[in-house]
XYZ file of C-alpha atoms in Angstrom:
717
model
C 150.434 113.352 80.111
C 149.749 115.681 77.341
C 149.073 111.999 75.010
C 146.869 111.396 78.129
C 144.840 114.027 77.880
C 144.280 114.072 74.420
C 142.585 110.921 74.651
C 140.408 111.750 77.531
C 139.288 114.881 75.620
C 138.524 112.652 72.852
C 136.117 110.516 75.074
C 134.302 113.644 76.232
C 133.969 114.905 73.006
C 133.008 112.037 72.091
C 130.518 110.928 75.030
C 129.151 114.748 74.130
C 128.356 113.854 70.465
C 126.938 110.806 72.102
C 124.389 112.395 74.874
C 123.406 115.125 71.852
C 122.978 113.070 69.493
C 120.606 110.862 72.536
C 119.009 114.298 73.019
C 118.031 115.764 69.151
C 115.453 112.860 68.167
C 111.995 111.391 68.270
C 112.577 108.291 70.642
C 110.662 104.886 69.617
C 109.353 104.570 73.137
C 107.599 107.831 72.598
C 106.231 107.202 69.771
C 102.115 106.073 69.428
C 100.193 104.308 66.517
C 96.658 105.231 68.193
C 94.716 104.676 64.161
C 94.838 103.902 61.013
C 97.654 106.704 59.907
C 96.649 108.949 63.115
C 100.451 108.914 65.299
C 101.244 110.978 68.441
C 105.625 111.977 68.666
C 107.680 112.777 71.717
C 111.123 114.306 69.752
C 113.622 116.549 71.696
C 115.048 119.628 70.381
C 114.526 118.607 66.200
C 112.133 116.787 64.410
C 114.314 113.567 62.929
C 114.985 110.173 62.278
C 110.969 109.952 62.066
C 109.147 109.049 59.064
C 105.807 107.610 58.354
C 104.894 104.315 56.802
C 104.225 104.421 53.084
C 101.200 104.527 53.243
C 100.487 106.694 54.647
C 102.203 109.017 52.774
C 100.264 111.482 51.263
C 96.923 108.858 51.800
C 93.848 109.677 50.555
C 91.764 106.153 51.601
C 93.006 107.192 55.298
C 92.950 110.095 57.450
C 96.326 111.257 58.284
C 96.892 112.672 62.269
C 100.038 113.663 62.546
C 100.604 114.463 66.854
C 103.636 115.771 68.127
C 105.119 117.599 70.873
C 108.170 118.970 70.948
C 110.093 119.575 74.633
C 113.416 122.262 74.544
C 112.355 122.702 70.809
C 115.434 124.955 68.383
C 113.039 127.600 66.230
C 115.166 126.799 62.720
C 114.654 123.965 60.188
C 117.112 121.354 60.022
C 118.558 119.551 57.667
C 118.078 116.425 59.191
C 114.673 116.572 59.309
C 111.980 114.960 57.013
C 110.854 117.086 54.472
C 108.065 114.369 53.965
C 107.415 114.108 57.612
C 106.845 117.762 58.653
C 104.363 117.771 55.340
C 102.210 114.962 57.708
C 101.779 116.995 60.481
C 98.891 118.292 61.686
C 99.217 119.459 64.541
C 102.057 120.740 66.846
C 102.651 121.039 70.102
C 106.521 122.919 70.719
C 107.861 124.402 74.056
C 111.556 126.624 74.090
C 112.534 129.757 74.815
C 111.778 131.760 71.800
C 111.759 135.425 72.775
C 111.964 136.319 68.927
C 111.045 134.298 65.838
C 109.594 133.704 62.666
C 108.801 130.024 63.453
C 110.459 128.987 60.393
C 110.397 124.923 61.122
C 106.300 125.482 60.406
C 106.568 126.908 57.038
C 107.143 123.454 56.216
C 104.010 122.075 57.930
C 101.220 122.934 55.701
C 98.805 120.453 56.957
C 98.759 121.967 60.251
C 95.355 121.797 61.693
C 96.291 122.727 65.284
C 100.078 124.707 66.878
C 100.305 125.683 70.339
C 103.914 126.994 71.343
C 102.372 128.819 74.605
C 104.521 129.772 77.272
C 108.774 130.637 74.706
C 108.179 133.627 76.468
C 107.537 134.819 72.663
C 107.697 138.571 72.254
C 107.656 139.236 68.420
C 106.929 136.892 65.155
C 108.501 137.721 61.696
C 107.785 137.409 58.122
C 104.127 136.531 58.256
C 104.856 133.154 59.843
C 101.471 132.025 59.191
C 100.722 132.921 56.049
C 101.030 129.620 54.575
C 98.867 127.944 57.365
C 95.442 127.703 55.304
C 94.528 124.462 57.749
C 95.039 125.961 60.290
C 91.959 126.114 62.808
C 93.559 126.899 66.263
C 96.480 128.130 66.896
C 97.497 128.868 70.916
C 99.870 131.727 72.002
C 99.330 132.135 75.285
C 101.710 133.239 77.825
C 104.234 134.668 75.874
C 104.912 138.726 76.224
C 103.726 139.240 72.987
C 103.277 142.961 72.616
C 102.147 143.708 69.064
C 99.100 141.511 66.921
C 99.464 143.869 64.188
C 100.047 142.417 60.549
C 100.600 139.175 62.677
C 97.461 137.555 61.283
C 98.048 137.463 57.312
C 96.842 133.881 55.504
C 97.437 133.633 51.558
C 94.589 132.185 51.316
C 90.641 133.730 51.695
C 88.893 133.510 53.979
C 90.627 130.868 56.086
C 89.603 128.312 58.724
C 90.752 129.751 62.062
C 88.327 128.883 64.799
C 90.021 129.192 67.744
C 92.897 132.028 68.740
C 93.761 131.904 72.348
C 96.373 135.313 73.117
C 95.333 135.099 76.852
C 98.545 135.755 79.621
C 100.502 138.627 76.836
C 101.364 141.770 77.551
C 99.298 143.388 74.740
C 97.463 146.753 75.346
C 95.766 147.584 72.039
C 94.250 146.058 68.954
C 94.850 147.537 66.154
C 91.665 148.143 63.290
C 93.283 145.612 60.951
C 94.751 142.593 63.480
C 91.380 140.591 63.514
C 90.701 141.759 59.610
C 91.375 138.011 58.094
C 90.343 135.976 60.427
C 86.173 135.522 60.115
C 85.918 132.268 60.339
C 87.022 133.210 64.736
C 84.474 131.561 66.792
C 86.526 131.912 70.086
C 88.743 134.545 70.986
C 91.050 134.979 74.054
C 92.362 138.401 75.096
C 92.560 137.402 78.811
C 95.016 138.672 81.395
C 96.126 141.264 79.200
C 97.078 144.807 79.598
C 94.429 146.238 77.464
C 92.786 149.556 78.114
C 91.024 150.687 74.489
C 88.864 148.937 71.919
C 89.161 150.428 68.914
C 86.373 150.955 66.926
C 86.729 149.128 64.043
C 89.638 146.123 66.447
C 86.723 143.791 65.795
C 84.358 144.369 62.545
C 85.256 141.616 60.489
C 84.325 138.742 63.702
C 80.881 137.739 62.405
C 81.196 134.456 63.063
C 82.416 135.356 66.493
C 80.825 133.316 70.047
C 83.193 133.836 72.692
C 85.099 136.531 73.554
C 87.565 136.208 76.961
C 88.382 140.101 77.457
C 88.341 139.544 80.911
C 92.100 140.420 83.103
C 92.217 143.562 81.448
C 92.290 147.081 81.675
C 89.133 148.281 79.601
C 86.882 150.851 80.945
C 83.804 151.904 79.165
C 84.170 151.536 74.940
C 82.444 147.888 74.856
C 80.553 150.041 72.682
C 83.134 148.773 69.599
C 81.651 144.989 70.070
C 78.560 145.951 68.613
C 79.887 144.174 65.411
C 79.894 141.268 67.037
C 76.214 140.057 65.998
C 77.175 136.176 66.021
C 79.106 136.772 69.977
C 76.780 135.035 73.004
C 79.902 134.698 75.725
C 81.256 137.784 76.825
C 83.922 137.927 79.339
C 84.800 141.451 81.010
C 85.138 140.746 84.233
C 87.943 142.373 85.973
C 88.852 145.163 84.748
C 87.255 148.995 85.131
C 84.510 149.176 83.905
C 82.530 152.038 85.350
C 79.044 152.358 83.326
C 77.497 149.596 80.404
C 76.488 152.559 77.461
C 72.571 152.567 75.729
C 75.587 151.895 72.894
C 76.480 148.130 74.146
C 73.119 147.417 74.739
C 71.968 145.902 71.331
C 75.076 143.172 71.564
C 74.289 142.977 75.524
C 70.752 141.264 75.074
C 71.871 139.585 71.793
C 74.262 137.288 74.524
C 74.200 133.614 76.600
C 76.555 134.869 79.469
C 76.930 138.581 80.252
C 80.140 137.968 82.886
C 81.080 142.122 84.146
C 81.983 140.658 86.730
C 84.603 142.375 89.820
C 85.065 146.130 87.475
C 83.692 148.988 89.030
C 79.625 149.731 88.418
C 77.908 151.952 90.590
C 74.636 152.772 87.688
C 72.522 149.614 86.343
C 69.871 150.228 83.796
C 67.254 147.657 83.792
C 67.765 147.098 80.130
C 71.064 145.260 81.032
C 68.994 142.205 82.013
C 66.400 142.457 78.572
C 67.738 139.805 75.730
C 66.264 138.306 72.191
C 64.817 135.025 73.782
C 64.542 134.078 70.081
C 67.813 134.296 68.568
C 68.712 131.731 71.468
C 66.730 129.112 69.057
C 65.273 127.251 72.207
C 66.228 126.199 75.122
C 69.569 128.328 76.928
C 71.053 129.511 79.968
C 71.943 132.256 80.458
C 74.239 133.460 83.135
C 74.422 137.321 84.372
C 77.418 137.841 86.269
C 77.573 141.436 88.334
C 79.008 140.368 91.274
C 81.334 142.361 93.352
C 80.845 146.301 91.494
C 80.317 148.482 93.319
C 76.021 148.767 93.100
C 74.143 150.160 95.489
C 70.399 150.687 93.731
C 68.997 147.715 91.111
C 65.705 150.058 89.765
C 62.514 149.363 88.282
C 62.226 147.817 84.558
C 59.903 150.524 83.881
C 59.640 150.845 79.363
C 56.488 150.588 78.474
C 57.387 149.754 74.737
C 59.977 147.159 76.219
C 57.605 145.153 79.090
C 55.125 144.824 76.080
C 57.705 143.554 73.745
C 58.223 140.842 76.320
C 55.907 139.871 78.267
C 55.883 136.406 79.547
C 52.476 135.915 77.207
C 54.295 136.530 74.374
C 57.238 134.396 75.417
C 54.809 131.255 76.555
C 53.746 131.816 73.079
C 56.853 131.101 71.195
C 57.985 128.083 73.233
C 61.308 128.751 73.518
C 62.466 127.507 77.111
C 65.021 130.130 78.217
C 65.940 129.960 81.964
C 68.076 132.686 83.966
C 70.964 132.734 86.146
C 71.738 136.436 87.700
C 74.807 137.410 90.232
C 74.776 140.458 91.594
C 76.880 139.206 95.364
C 79.155 141.618 96.608
C 77.864 144.541 95.683
C 76.418 147.229 98.641
C 73.367 147.166 97.112
C 70.828 148.895 99.743
C 67.503 148.910 97.484
C 65.931 146.415 95.343
C 62.831 147.860 93.703
C 59.430 146.160 93.015
C 59.558 145.833 89.492
C 63.963 145.359 89.182
C 63.547 142.074 87.997
C 60.459 142.593 85.179
C 63.095 141.413 82.478
C 64.313 138.519 83.100
C 61.969 135.803 81.934
C 62.483 133.023 83.925
C 64.955 133.524 86.985
C 66.028 130.329 88.046
C 68.762 131.957 90.162
C 69.662 134.774 92.059
C 72.646 135.656 94.551
C 72.534 139.555 96.099
C 74.713 138.033 99.425
C 76.881 139.879 100.629
C 74.866 143.386 100.205
C 73.428 145.899 102.706
C 69.517 144.833 102.108
C 67.506 144.893 105.671
C 64.222 143.263 102.763
C 63.366 141.462 100.190
C 60.415 142.651 98.572
C 59.658 142.684 94.619
C 56.662 140.729 92.928
C 55.614 137.515 93.356
C 55.722 136.946 89.918
C 58.943 137.289 89.083
C 59.936 135.102 91.497
C 57.482 132.435 90.369
C 60.706 129.738 88.435
C 62.872 130.572 91.313
C 65.225 127.242 92.449
C 68.203 128.598 93.745
C 68.501 131.628 96.295
C 71.274 133.751 98.200
C 70.786 136.310 100.313
C 73.451 135.501 102.703
C 75.446 137.967 104.593
C 72.970 140.931 104.270
C 70.877 142.563 107.083
C 67.326 141.156 106.612
C 65.227 141.147 109.633
C 62.134 139.536 108.107
C 61.689 137.761 105.371
C 58.783 138.716 102.960
C 55.276 136.387 103.367
C 54.190 137.133 99.044
C 57.388 136.945 97.866
C 57.835 132.819 99.465
C 54.306 132.554 98.695
C 55.585 132.059 94.375
C 58.522 130.350 95.003
C 57.041 127.129 94.510
C 59.963 125.164 92.743
C 61.961 127.103 94.993
C 64.640 123.748 95.910
C 67.745 125.488 97.631
C 67.544 128.495 99.880
C 70.443 130.113 101.317
C 69.896 133.312 104.416
C 72.791 132.338 106.686
C 74.494 135.086 108.760
C 71.556 137.879 108.586
C 69.645 138.695 111.852
C 66.202 136.569 111.163
C 64.306 135.395 115.019
C 61.606 133.723 113.001
C 59.746 132.158 110.018
C 56.376 133.518 109.398
C 53.699 131.088 108.840
C 52.934 129.420 106.192
C 56.034 130.906 104.676
C 56.791 127.858 102.363
C 53.065 126.261 102.104
C 53.441 126.010 98.394
C 56.395 124.793 98.395
C 57.569 120.814 98.282
C 60.371 121.153 96.348
C 62.921 122.115 99.292
C 66.402 120.592 99.061
C 68.131 123.078 101.321
C 67.710 125.846 104.150
C 70.376 127.467 105.694
C 70.035 129.818 108.707
C 72.671 129.770 110.689
C 74.042 132.854 112.722
C 70.562 134.119 112.520
C 69.464 135.234 115.912
C 66.320 132.661 116.241
C 66.136 131.232 119.707
C 62.432 129.474 120.017
C 61.091 127.470 116.572
C 57.330 125.757 118.362
C 56.830 125.294 113.954
C 59.102 124.924 111.800
C 56.236 125.476 108.869
C 58.355 123.945 106.360
C 55.699 121.065 105.487
C 57.271 118.348 103.150
C 61.028 118.548 101.220
C 61.861 117.290 98.437
C 61.994 113.245 98.226
C 66.626 112.989 97.312
C 67.296 115.756 99.780
C 66.358 117.403 102.508
C 68.290 119.327 105.187
C 68.281 122.111 107.562
C 71.120 124.756 108.728
C 69.892 126.180 112.074
C 74.129 126.223 113.769
C 75.534 129.327 115.008
C 72.015 130.084 116.499
C 70.428 131.146 119.930
C 68.763 127.939 119.853
C 67.822 126.632 123.863
C 64.037 125.074 122.745
C 62.866 123.362 118.773
C 59.565 121.220 118.627
C 58.711 120.040 115.475
C 55.437 118.432 115.443
C 53.700 115.950 113.369
C 53.270 116.627 109.767
C 55.287 119.227 109.229
C 58.783 118.985 108.373
C 57.980 115.766 106.312
C 61.043 114.318 104.326
C 63.938 116.333 106.634
C 67.285 113.444 106.724
C 69.762 116.426 107.977
C 69.174 118.513 111.277
C 71.920 121.103 111.346
C 71.571 122.633 115.492
C 75.803 122.267 116.614
C 76.633 126.126 118.659
C 72.990 126.949 119.772
C 72.179 127.870 123.342
C 70.585 123.741 123.260
C 71.616 122.745 127.569
C 67.912 120.515 128.168
C 67.898 117.840 124.711
C 64.345 117.145 126.415
C 63.670 120.961 124.467
C 64.558 119.691 121.364
C 61.417 117.730 120.666
C 61.772 116.154 116.735
C 61.051 112.141 118.328
C 57.653 112.752 114.968
C 60.945 113.275 112.315
C 60.593 109.548 110.748
C 63.181 110.586 108.363
C 64.947 112.344 109.596
C 68.802 110.379 109.454
C 71.231 112.888 110.662
C 70.946 114.773 113.754
C 74.400 117.434 114.717
C 73.993 118.995 118.259
C 77.478 119.361 118.386
C 79.137 122.419 120.183
C 76.316 122.963 122.784
C 75.458 122.902 126.190
C 74.305 119.268 126.909
C 75.688 117.541 131.015
C 74.118 114.609 131.831
C 72.400 112.388 129.369
C 69.573 109.682 130.422
C 67.221 107.158 128.432
C 64.002 109.871 128.296
C 66.645 113.537 127.602
C 66.579 112.069 123.273
C 63.391 113.335 121.865
C 64.110 111.793 118.555
C 63.314 109.888 115.573
C 63.839 106.483 116.542
C 65.738 105.638 112.691
C 68.076 107.852 112.882
C 71.315 106.519 111.382
C 74.260 109.508 112.784
C 74.103 111.020 115.611
C 76.731 113.814 117.099
C 76.318 114.899 120.832
C 80.918 115.763 120.884
C 82.250 119.717 121.808
C 78.965 119.550 124.836
C 80.160 119.444 128.615
C 78.826 115.731 130.074
C 80.286 114.576 132.539
C 77.440 111.520 132.679
C 75.559 108.925 130.412
C 73.196 106.997 132.157
C 72.254 103.906 130.745
C 69.876 103.191 128.363
C 70.188 106.198 126.685
C 70.453 105.140 123.657
C 68.517 102.219 123.745
C 65.842 103.410 121.365
C 68.231 103.887 118.377
C 69.138 100.603 116.977
C 69.569 102.130 113.892
C 72.486 104.438 115.256
C 75.532 103.886 112.874
C 77.745 106.700 113.942
C 77.781 108.361 117.601
C 80.327 111.560 118.796
C 80.860 112.415 122.262
C 84.441 113.156 121.611
C 85.655 117.040 123.604
C 83.568 116.165 126.625
C 84.042 115.686 130.522
C 83.133 112.200 130.651
C 85.548 110.736 133.083
C 84.051 106.596 132.337
C 81.504 105.036 130.919
C 79.438 102.379 132.513
C 77.561 99.265 131.581
C 74.125 99.242 129.679
C 74.918 102.680 128.150
C 75.081 101.339 125.094
C 72.404 98.891 124.900
C 70.824 97.644 122.386
C 73.189 99.110 120.349
C 73.742 96.390 117.926
C 73.709 98.142 114.386
C 77.027 100.856 115.459
C 79.518 100.778 113.275
C 81.531 104.133 114.927
C 82.230 105.414 118.537
C 84.066 108.704 118.822
C 85.197 109.018 123.351
C 88.121 110.987 121.958
C 89.410 113.656 124.424
C 87.382 113.442 127.317
C 88.541 112.485 130.606
C 88.893 108.337 130.366
C 91.213 107.127 132.798
C 89.900 102.854 132.640
C 88.053 101.536 129.456
C 86.515 97.842 129.871
C 85.758 96.210 126.309
C 82.804 94.387 128.168
C 80.968 98.059 128.144
C 80.919 97.167 124.529
C 79.109 94.174 124.724
C 76.417 94.994 122.645
C 78.085 97.022 119.765
C 78.421 93.918 118.143
C 78.880 95.651 114.564
C 81.657 97.980 115.567
C 84.186 98.492 113.159
C 85.943 101.672 114.763
C 86.510 103.049 117.937
C 88.315 106.243 118.535
C 89.637 107.299 122.446
C 92.675 109.587 121.610
C 93.687 112.241 124.245
C 91.691 110.870 127.328
C 95.400 110.655 129.477
C 93.992 106.712 129.490
C 96.199 104.121 131.354
C 93.934 101.048 131.456
C 92.312 98.774 128.289
C 90.970 95.725 128.770
C 90.258 93.976 125.359
C 88.802 90.848 126.777
C 85.330 91.619 125.360
C 86.287 91.958 122.234
C 88.151 88.159 121.656
C 84.715 86.978 120.146
C 84.470 90.472 117.808
C 82.487 90.203 115.543
C 84.558 92.887 112.888
C 88.457 93.300 113.077
C 88.119 96.497 115.201
C 90.113 99.139 114.824
C 90.611 100.910 118.183
C 92.538 105.113 117.498
C 94.774 105.454 121.238
C 97.281 107.528 120.706
C 97.570 110.257 123.745
C 96.760 108.267 125.900
C 99.698 106.305 128.439
C 99.572 103.238 127.655
C 102.837 101.174 128.314
C 104.761 99.421 125.517
C 104.179 96.358 127.302
C 101.273 96.617 127.002
C 101.435 97.892 123.213
C 103.191 95.282 122.112
C 101.402 92.072 124.215
C 97.720 93.722 122.550
C 99.338 93.821 118.869
C 100.818 90.117 119.889
C 96.974 88.711 119.974
C 95.923 90.930 117.801
C 98.699 89.176 114.996
C 98.282 86.118 116.300
C 94.489 85.610 115.510
C 93.875 86.101 119.369
C 92.305 89.007 119.310
C 89.939 91.463 116.945
C 91.404 95.140 118.682
C 93.758 96.294 116.524
C 95.257 99.019 117.668
C 96.041 102.655 115.684
C 97.585 105.910 115.760
C 95.807 109.172 114.104
C 99.036 110.854 114.527
C 101.907 108.188 114.876
C 105.084 108.557 116.949
C 108.507 106.596 116.180
C 111.325 105.528 118.077
C 112.233 103.876 121.352
C 108.509 105.115 122.707
C 106.496 104.044 119.977
C 105.533 100.589 118.059
C 104.863 99.993 114.730
C 104.155 104.166 114.659
C 101.789 103.459 117.845
C 103.158 106.426 120.501
C 103.176 104.272 124.101
C 105.128 105.554 127.079
C 108.245 103.679 128.835
C 106.777 101.839 131.615
C 108.029 103.909 134.937
C 104.854 105.584 133.828
C 102.304 102.882 133.980
C 103.795 101.605 137.615
C 103.236 105.192 138.781
C 99.715 104.145 139.549
C 98.004 101.861 141.686
C 96.316 99.480 138.367
C 99.074 97.327 136.646
C 97.921 98.526 132.679
C 98.993 94.543 132.193
C 96.417 93.109 133.707
C 94.073 94.196 130.803
C 95.857 91.568 128.239
C 94.637 88.391 127.318
C 95.502 85.641 129.920
C 96.963 82.159 128.190
C 92.659 80.976 129.940
C 91.400 83.685 127.762
C 94.085 82.937 124.510
C 92.781 79.109 124.374
C 88.559 81.095 124.149
C 89.528 82.820 121.557
C 90.580 79.615 119.298
C 88.318 77.310 121.102
C 85.668 79.722 119.864
C 86.880 79.782 116.096
C 86.718 76.081 116.506
C 83.512 76.480 117.305
C 82.949 78.843 114.702
C 83.996 76.541 111.944
C 81.752 73.837 112.756
C 78.684 76.062 113.095
C 79.763 77.117 109.499
C 80.952 72.701 108.446
C 77.467 72.013 109.854
C 75.534 74.607 108.373
C 77.591 73.672 104.209
C 76.477 69.848 105.217
C 72.663 70.618 106.052
C 72.714 72.527 102.664
C 73.854 69.944 101.280
C 71.411 67.382 102.736
C 68.693 69.657 101.362
C 69.596 69.158 98.229
C 70.357 65.836 98.337
C 66.766 64.856 99.545
C 65.113 67.646 97.386
C 67.095 65.893 94.437
C 65.366 62.335 95.545
C 62.204 63.892 95.789
C 62.357 65.153 92.117
C 63.327 61.619 90.991
C 60.457 59.961 92.582
């Protein structure tokens, strides 16, 4: 036994060594040549058994790029490593668990330009780890546990080449005044998701080239003035801190910013100078974003400084020919009052979001709204719309007035606007619209959402609402569909009248344009549809009649609807359905009849259907015998109808994932569900129809051939 145990132990050791050696190298199958002297490697634990071709080692003819991903990394230099190869590495991503490290491995990689050691649980980096990395441009230390960065970024050569530094998602509480003094080339610094509560006045003094600074998701209060030395900063992210006030000391910095994000803070007072920007600083075109959402603002005061007003008039702006656009987000505050000249400093305001405030009206200087393209006033307490403001907004494209208390659209409100793409007025108090007061929509898109109001009557006369393509009227008080007169809207394609109180439809019920392609009448109380109800709508492709009270479908209901592709009759109370009632639906591709408790479906009328027809049948009482025959007829090409299930089933009460019921249930009713299947005569008819179709196609080909032959002969003559 001892000898056997020794042999077994030796075997286990050999296997462990083999496994270990397999795990500690750079597999060939994970090595890629991406160009001349450009490689990508994936190594495990250590970097060994790998090298570069001779002509790429120290090459001056080729730009050597070596990208290495080292997983489960051992944080030390191993003698088995190839120093020449390490010297050539230009990009390293190393992942491991290193609570404390001096990063000894990178001391042999002086050509490193990109270093990513994020997510390694690093608490402390010692011994000037980056000192010799004179080529380093991008350093990612995010998602670690660093709390102290003092003395961490010291380099052998100054100025260094570091341009991007990521310290996000660490545990940094304080930025010492000397922490970044050597990083004069830095253009982006990410300190987000840390524990910083205080900014030292001199912490960022040497970052004179910094353009983007991320300090969001910290505990910073009011020391924004510490950033005033950042003369080239254009993007500042301060969201989700504890800032209560922006004082005069910090305004000089803020005027240079293209993006200022102070959302999710505790601002309760807003100085209008915050909106000012030094337009000449942006050298041409720029889109400025000022984000102040999720604060405690209640009041927007006038811009009253005469000195500043004279500097930033629109006349001066146009003379400089600086194309600067501004997007302002003030959503999710508690604003009750906006003074008339509150937006005076915002030259070319194109986007304004005031949603989720406490406004009862919106009346500001119309001159400040001339360039507005997007305006969001949703979720306020507005009852009326100010004519003066909207008359000036002739560039307005997207308007959200939802969740207010508006009961009408004033005359001439949109008389000067020809660019409207989308108007959202859902959840208001609209009841009767005798005139839309919108002359014309944008050529590309016209959408009007009037859902969740109390509309029972609506009329859009000829010459109004031109280019309106989609109208939503769901969840209103429509009981008589003749009160919805849209017949003059020749561009209207999509109409949603779902979730209303319509009970009956006939040929005169729907005063809709004849060219509509989508009509939704689901979730009404429709119990009867008379023949020829939809005969005018020959371009209709989608018709939804689900969740109504229909008990049957009469012949002629779908008369003339040759373009219909999708029909939804689900969730009604239809027990009997004869496919012959769909005889006009030659283009029908999908039919939904789920959840009708249906026991009978005669599909003989679909023998010669134009397309394969998908019929969703789950939630009914079709027997497994009927379903088996229907599937067999489809699979043998006798029928174009293929049963499907949206919510499939398995076990003895399903076939091919489609639920069915035991025969005894089908026998409880007087109608034998098997009579809905094809007879031998029906199958013979299906075969004959296919033969006739083949003969028709062959005849067409022969005629075409003969015509070409006669044409060729006539040319020769």
